[in-house]
Short mmCIF file of C-alpha atoms and ligand atoms in Angstrom, two decimals:
data_model
loop_
_atom_site.label_atom_id
_atom_site.label_comp_id
_atom_site.label_asym_id
_atom_site.label_seq_id
_atom_site.Cartn_x
_atom_site.Cartn_y
_atom_site.Cartn_z
CA MET A 1 -0.03 0.11 -0.23
CA SER A 2 1.13 3.55 -0.92
CA MET A 3 0.18 4.65 3.04
CA THR A 4 3.33 3.04 4.33
CA LYS A 5 5.22 4.96 1.56
CA THR A 6 3.88 8.18 2.30
CA ARG A 7 5.37 10.21 5.41
CA CYS A 8 3.98 12.81 7.64
CA THR A 9 5.10 16.31 6.22
CA ASP A 10 5.39 17.93 9.78
CA ARG A 11 6.54 15.07 12.63
CA VAL A 12 5.90 17.57 15.34
CA VAL A 13 2.36 18.01 14.56
CA GLY A 14 2.17 14.51 13.19
CA SER A 15 2.96 13.17 16.44
CA ILE A 16 0.67 15.31 18.38
CA LEU A 17 -2.23 14.35 16.14
CA ALA A 18 -1.19 10.77 16.68
CA SER A 19 -1.40 11.13 20.56
CA TRP A 20 -4.75 12.09 20.00
CA ARG A 21 -5.73 9.37 17.74
CA TYR A 22 -6.29 12.07 14.77
CA ASP A 23 -9.15 13.33 16.84
CA ILE A 24 -9.50 16.89 16.95
CA SER A 25 -13.05 17.69 17.51
CA GLY A 26 -12.18 18.23 21.47
CA ILE A 27 -9.88 21.17 20.89
CA SER A 28 -10.81 24.83 20.49
CA PRO A 29 -11.49 26.25 17.26
CA GLU A 30 -8.62 28.64 16.93
CA MET A 31 -6.17 25.72 17.70
CA ARG A 32 -7.91 23.40 15.52
CA LYS A 33 -7.31 25.39 12.32
CA ASP A 34 -3.43 24.54 12.47
CA TYR A 35 -4.24 21.00 12.38
CA GLU A 36 -6.86 20.91 10.22
CA GLN A 37 -4.65 22.59 7.63
CA HIS A 38 -2.15 19.86 8.66
CA LEU A 39 -4.51 17.23 7.88
CA ALA A 40 -5.55 18.69 4.51
CA GLU A 41 -1.98 19.16 3.38
CA CYS A 42 -0.57 15.64 4.87
CA ALA A 43 -1.61 12.90 3.18
CA TYR A 44 -0.15 10.64 5.64
CA CYS A 45 -1.97 11.96 8.62
CA SER A 46 -5.51 12.42 6.61
CA ALA A 47 -5.31 8.50 5.67
CA ARG A 48 -4.54 7.85 9.34
CA GLN A 49 -7.26 10.12 10.38
CA LYS A 50 -9.84 8.32 8.52
CA PHE A 51 -8.60 4.78 9.27
CA HIS A 52 -8.98 5.77 13.07
CA ARG A 53 -12.25 7.10 12.48
CA SER A 54 -13.51 4.01 10.53
CA LEU A 55 -12.06 1.73 13.52
CA ASP A 56 -14.33 3.80 15.94
CA GLY A 57 -17.30 3.35 13.86
CA ALA A 58 -16.57 -0.36 13.40
CA LEU A 59 -16.28 -0.62 17.06
CA ALA A 60 -19.35 0.87 17.90
CA LEU A 61 -21.22 -1.33 15.21
CA LEU A 62 -19.71 -4.53 16.95
CA THR A 63 -20.50 -3.73 20.55
CA SER A 64 -23.90 -2.47 19.47
CA LEU A 65 -24.59 -6.01 17.56
CA SER A 66 -22.97 -7.75 20.37
CA ALA A 67 -25.44 -6.26 22.71
CA LEU A 68 -28.17 -7.03 20.35
CA PHE A 69 -27.25 -10.69 20.18
CA PHE A 70 -27.42 -11.14 23.94
CA LEU A 71 -30.76 -9.61 24.06
CA PHE A 72 -31.92 -11.84 21.38
CA ALA A 73 -30.42 -14.77 23.42
CA LEU A 74 -32.29 -13.56 26.39
CA ALA A 75 -35.53 -13.40 24.46
CA VAL A 76 -34.96 -16.70 23.26
CA LEU A 77 -34.05 -18.45 26.57
CA ARG A 78 -37.59 -16.73 28.04
CA HIS A 79 -39.43 -18.24 25.30
CA ILE A 80 -37.86 -21.86 25.19
CA LYS A 81 -38.11 -22.24 29.09
CA PRO A 82 -41.29 -24.32 29.10
CA PHE A 83 -39.92 -26.37 26.27
CA GLU A 84 -36.76 -26.98 27.97
CA ASN A 85 -38.36 -27.78 31.06
CA MET A 86 -40.39 -30.60 29.58
CA ALA A 87 -37.41 -32.06 27.81
CA PHE A 88 -35.11 -32.02 30.95
CA SER A 89 -37.46 -33.29 33.08
CA VAL A 90 -38.14 -36.15 30.56
CA LEU A 91 -34.16 -36.76 30.40
CA GLY A 92 -34.33 -36.50 34.20
CA LEU A 93 -31.20 -33.48 33.71
CA ASP A 94 -30.76 -30.92 36.58
CA ASN A 95 -32.57 -28.30 34.15
CA PRO A 96 -33.12 -25.40 36.60
CA SER A 97 -29.21 -24.82 37.22
CA ILE A 98 -28.61 -24.72 33.49
CA TYR A 99 -30.99 -22.52 32.76
CA THR A 100 -30.17 -20.14 35.34
CA MET A 101 -26.53 -20.26 33.90
CA LEU A 102 -27.27 -19.90 30.53
CA VAL A 103 -29.26 -16.42 31.51
CA ALA A 104 -26.82 -15.49 34.12
CA ALA A 105 -24.05 -15.87 30.78
CA GLY A 106 -26.64 -13.89 28.67
CA VAL A 107 -27.04 -11.10 31.47
CA ALA A 108 -23.33 -10.89 31.63
CA GLY A 109 -22.81 -10.75 28.03
CA LEU A 110 -25.44 -7.84 27.60
CA CYS A 111 -23.96 -6.01 30.53
CA PHE A 112 -20.28 -6.54 29.26
CA SER A 113 -21.61 -5.30 25.60
CA LEU A 114 -23.48 -2.17 26.92
CA ILE A 115 -20.46 -1.41 29.16
CA ALA A 116 -18.13 -1.67 25.90
CA LEU A 117 -20.59 0.47 23.87
CA ALA A 118 -20.54 3.14 26.56
CA LEU A 119 -17.05 2.96 26.57
CA VAL A 120 -16.22 3.35 22.78
CA LEU A 121 -18.88 6.02 22.63
CA THR A 122 -17.72 8.23 25.43
CA THR A 123 -13.82 7.97 24.75
CA THR A 124 -13.85 7.87 20.79
CA PRO A 125 -15.81 10.60 18.41
CA ALA A 126 -17.50 7.43 17.02
CA SER A 127 -21.19 8.69 17.57
CA SER A 128 -20.30 11.87 16.00
CA TYR A 129 -18.41 10.18 12.78
CA LEU A 130 -21.43 7.91 12.70
CA GLY A 131 -23.90 10.83 12.89
CA GLY A 132 -21.64 12.88 10.02
CA LEU A 133 -21.76 9.87 8.04
CA ALA A 134 -25.69 9.40 8.17
CA ALA A 135 -25.72 13.06 7.44
CA GLU A 136 -23.67 12.51 4.55
CA ARG A 137 -25.94 9.63 3.04
CA ALA A 138 -29.09 11.59 3.64
CA LYS A 139 -27.54 14.35 1.30
CA LEU A 140 -26.52 11.93 -1.35
CA ILE A 141 -30.06 10.62 -1.37
CA GLU A 142 -31.26 13.82 -1.60
CA GLU A 143 -29.20 14.91 -4.23
CA ARG A 144 -30.33 11.90 -6.43
CA LEU A 145 -34.00 12.62 -6.13
CA PRO A 146 -35.84 13.08 -9.12
CA ALA A 147 -36.46 17.03 -9.66
CA ALA A 148 -40.18 16.14 -9.35
CA ILE A 149 -40.03 15.14 -5.97
CA LYS A 150 -37.69 17.75 -4.76
CA SER A 151 -40.20 20.33 -6.18
CA LEU A 152 -42.91 18.94 -3.80
CA ARG A 153 -40.67 19.52 -0.70
CA PRO A 154 -41.30 22.88 1.23
CA ARG A 155 -38.00 25.06 0.92
ZN1 ZN B 1 1.08 14.53 8.90
#
């Protein structure tokens, strides 16, 4: 890839940006200008910034999916309980403890996923990144709308 061959044009600014994981949304607008200029000029840093933001987005997506998965597993467990009771009593197995264990694992997994998601959303600019992505998509869709539909919309 060409990314490894390109070097940062200003190593001082580059290393500061790297320490922030290329997130400049937290600093004051006056300070931001210099870094924004560097990101516009330096191909290396802007590529790194894109990579980190998509990584944040991927992490947020992954943790939400994981939370959904555990929620779904708990819902399934709730519904299969009557059948399971029957099956286990036929087989003479110690059903309640297995069921409790599965529910406990589901609850623990759900809690862990939610904590991970909260951490991702609070320590990374993932939420603003995903919000920006959604706004970009909406704009793209609107641009592609036929003129006839556009004229119907209030200005
Ligand atoms: Zn740079």
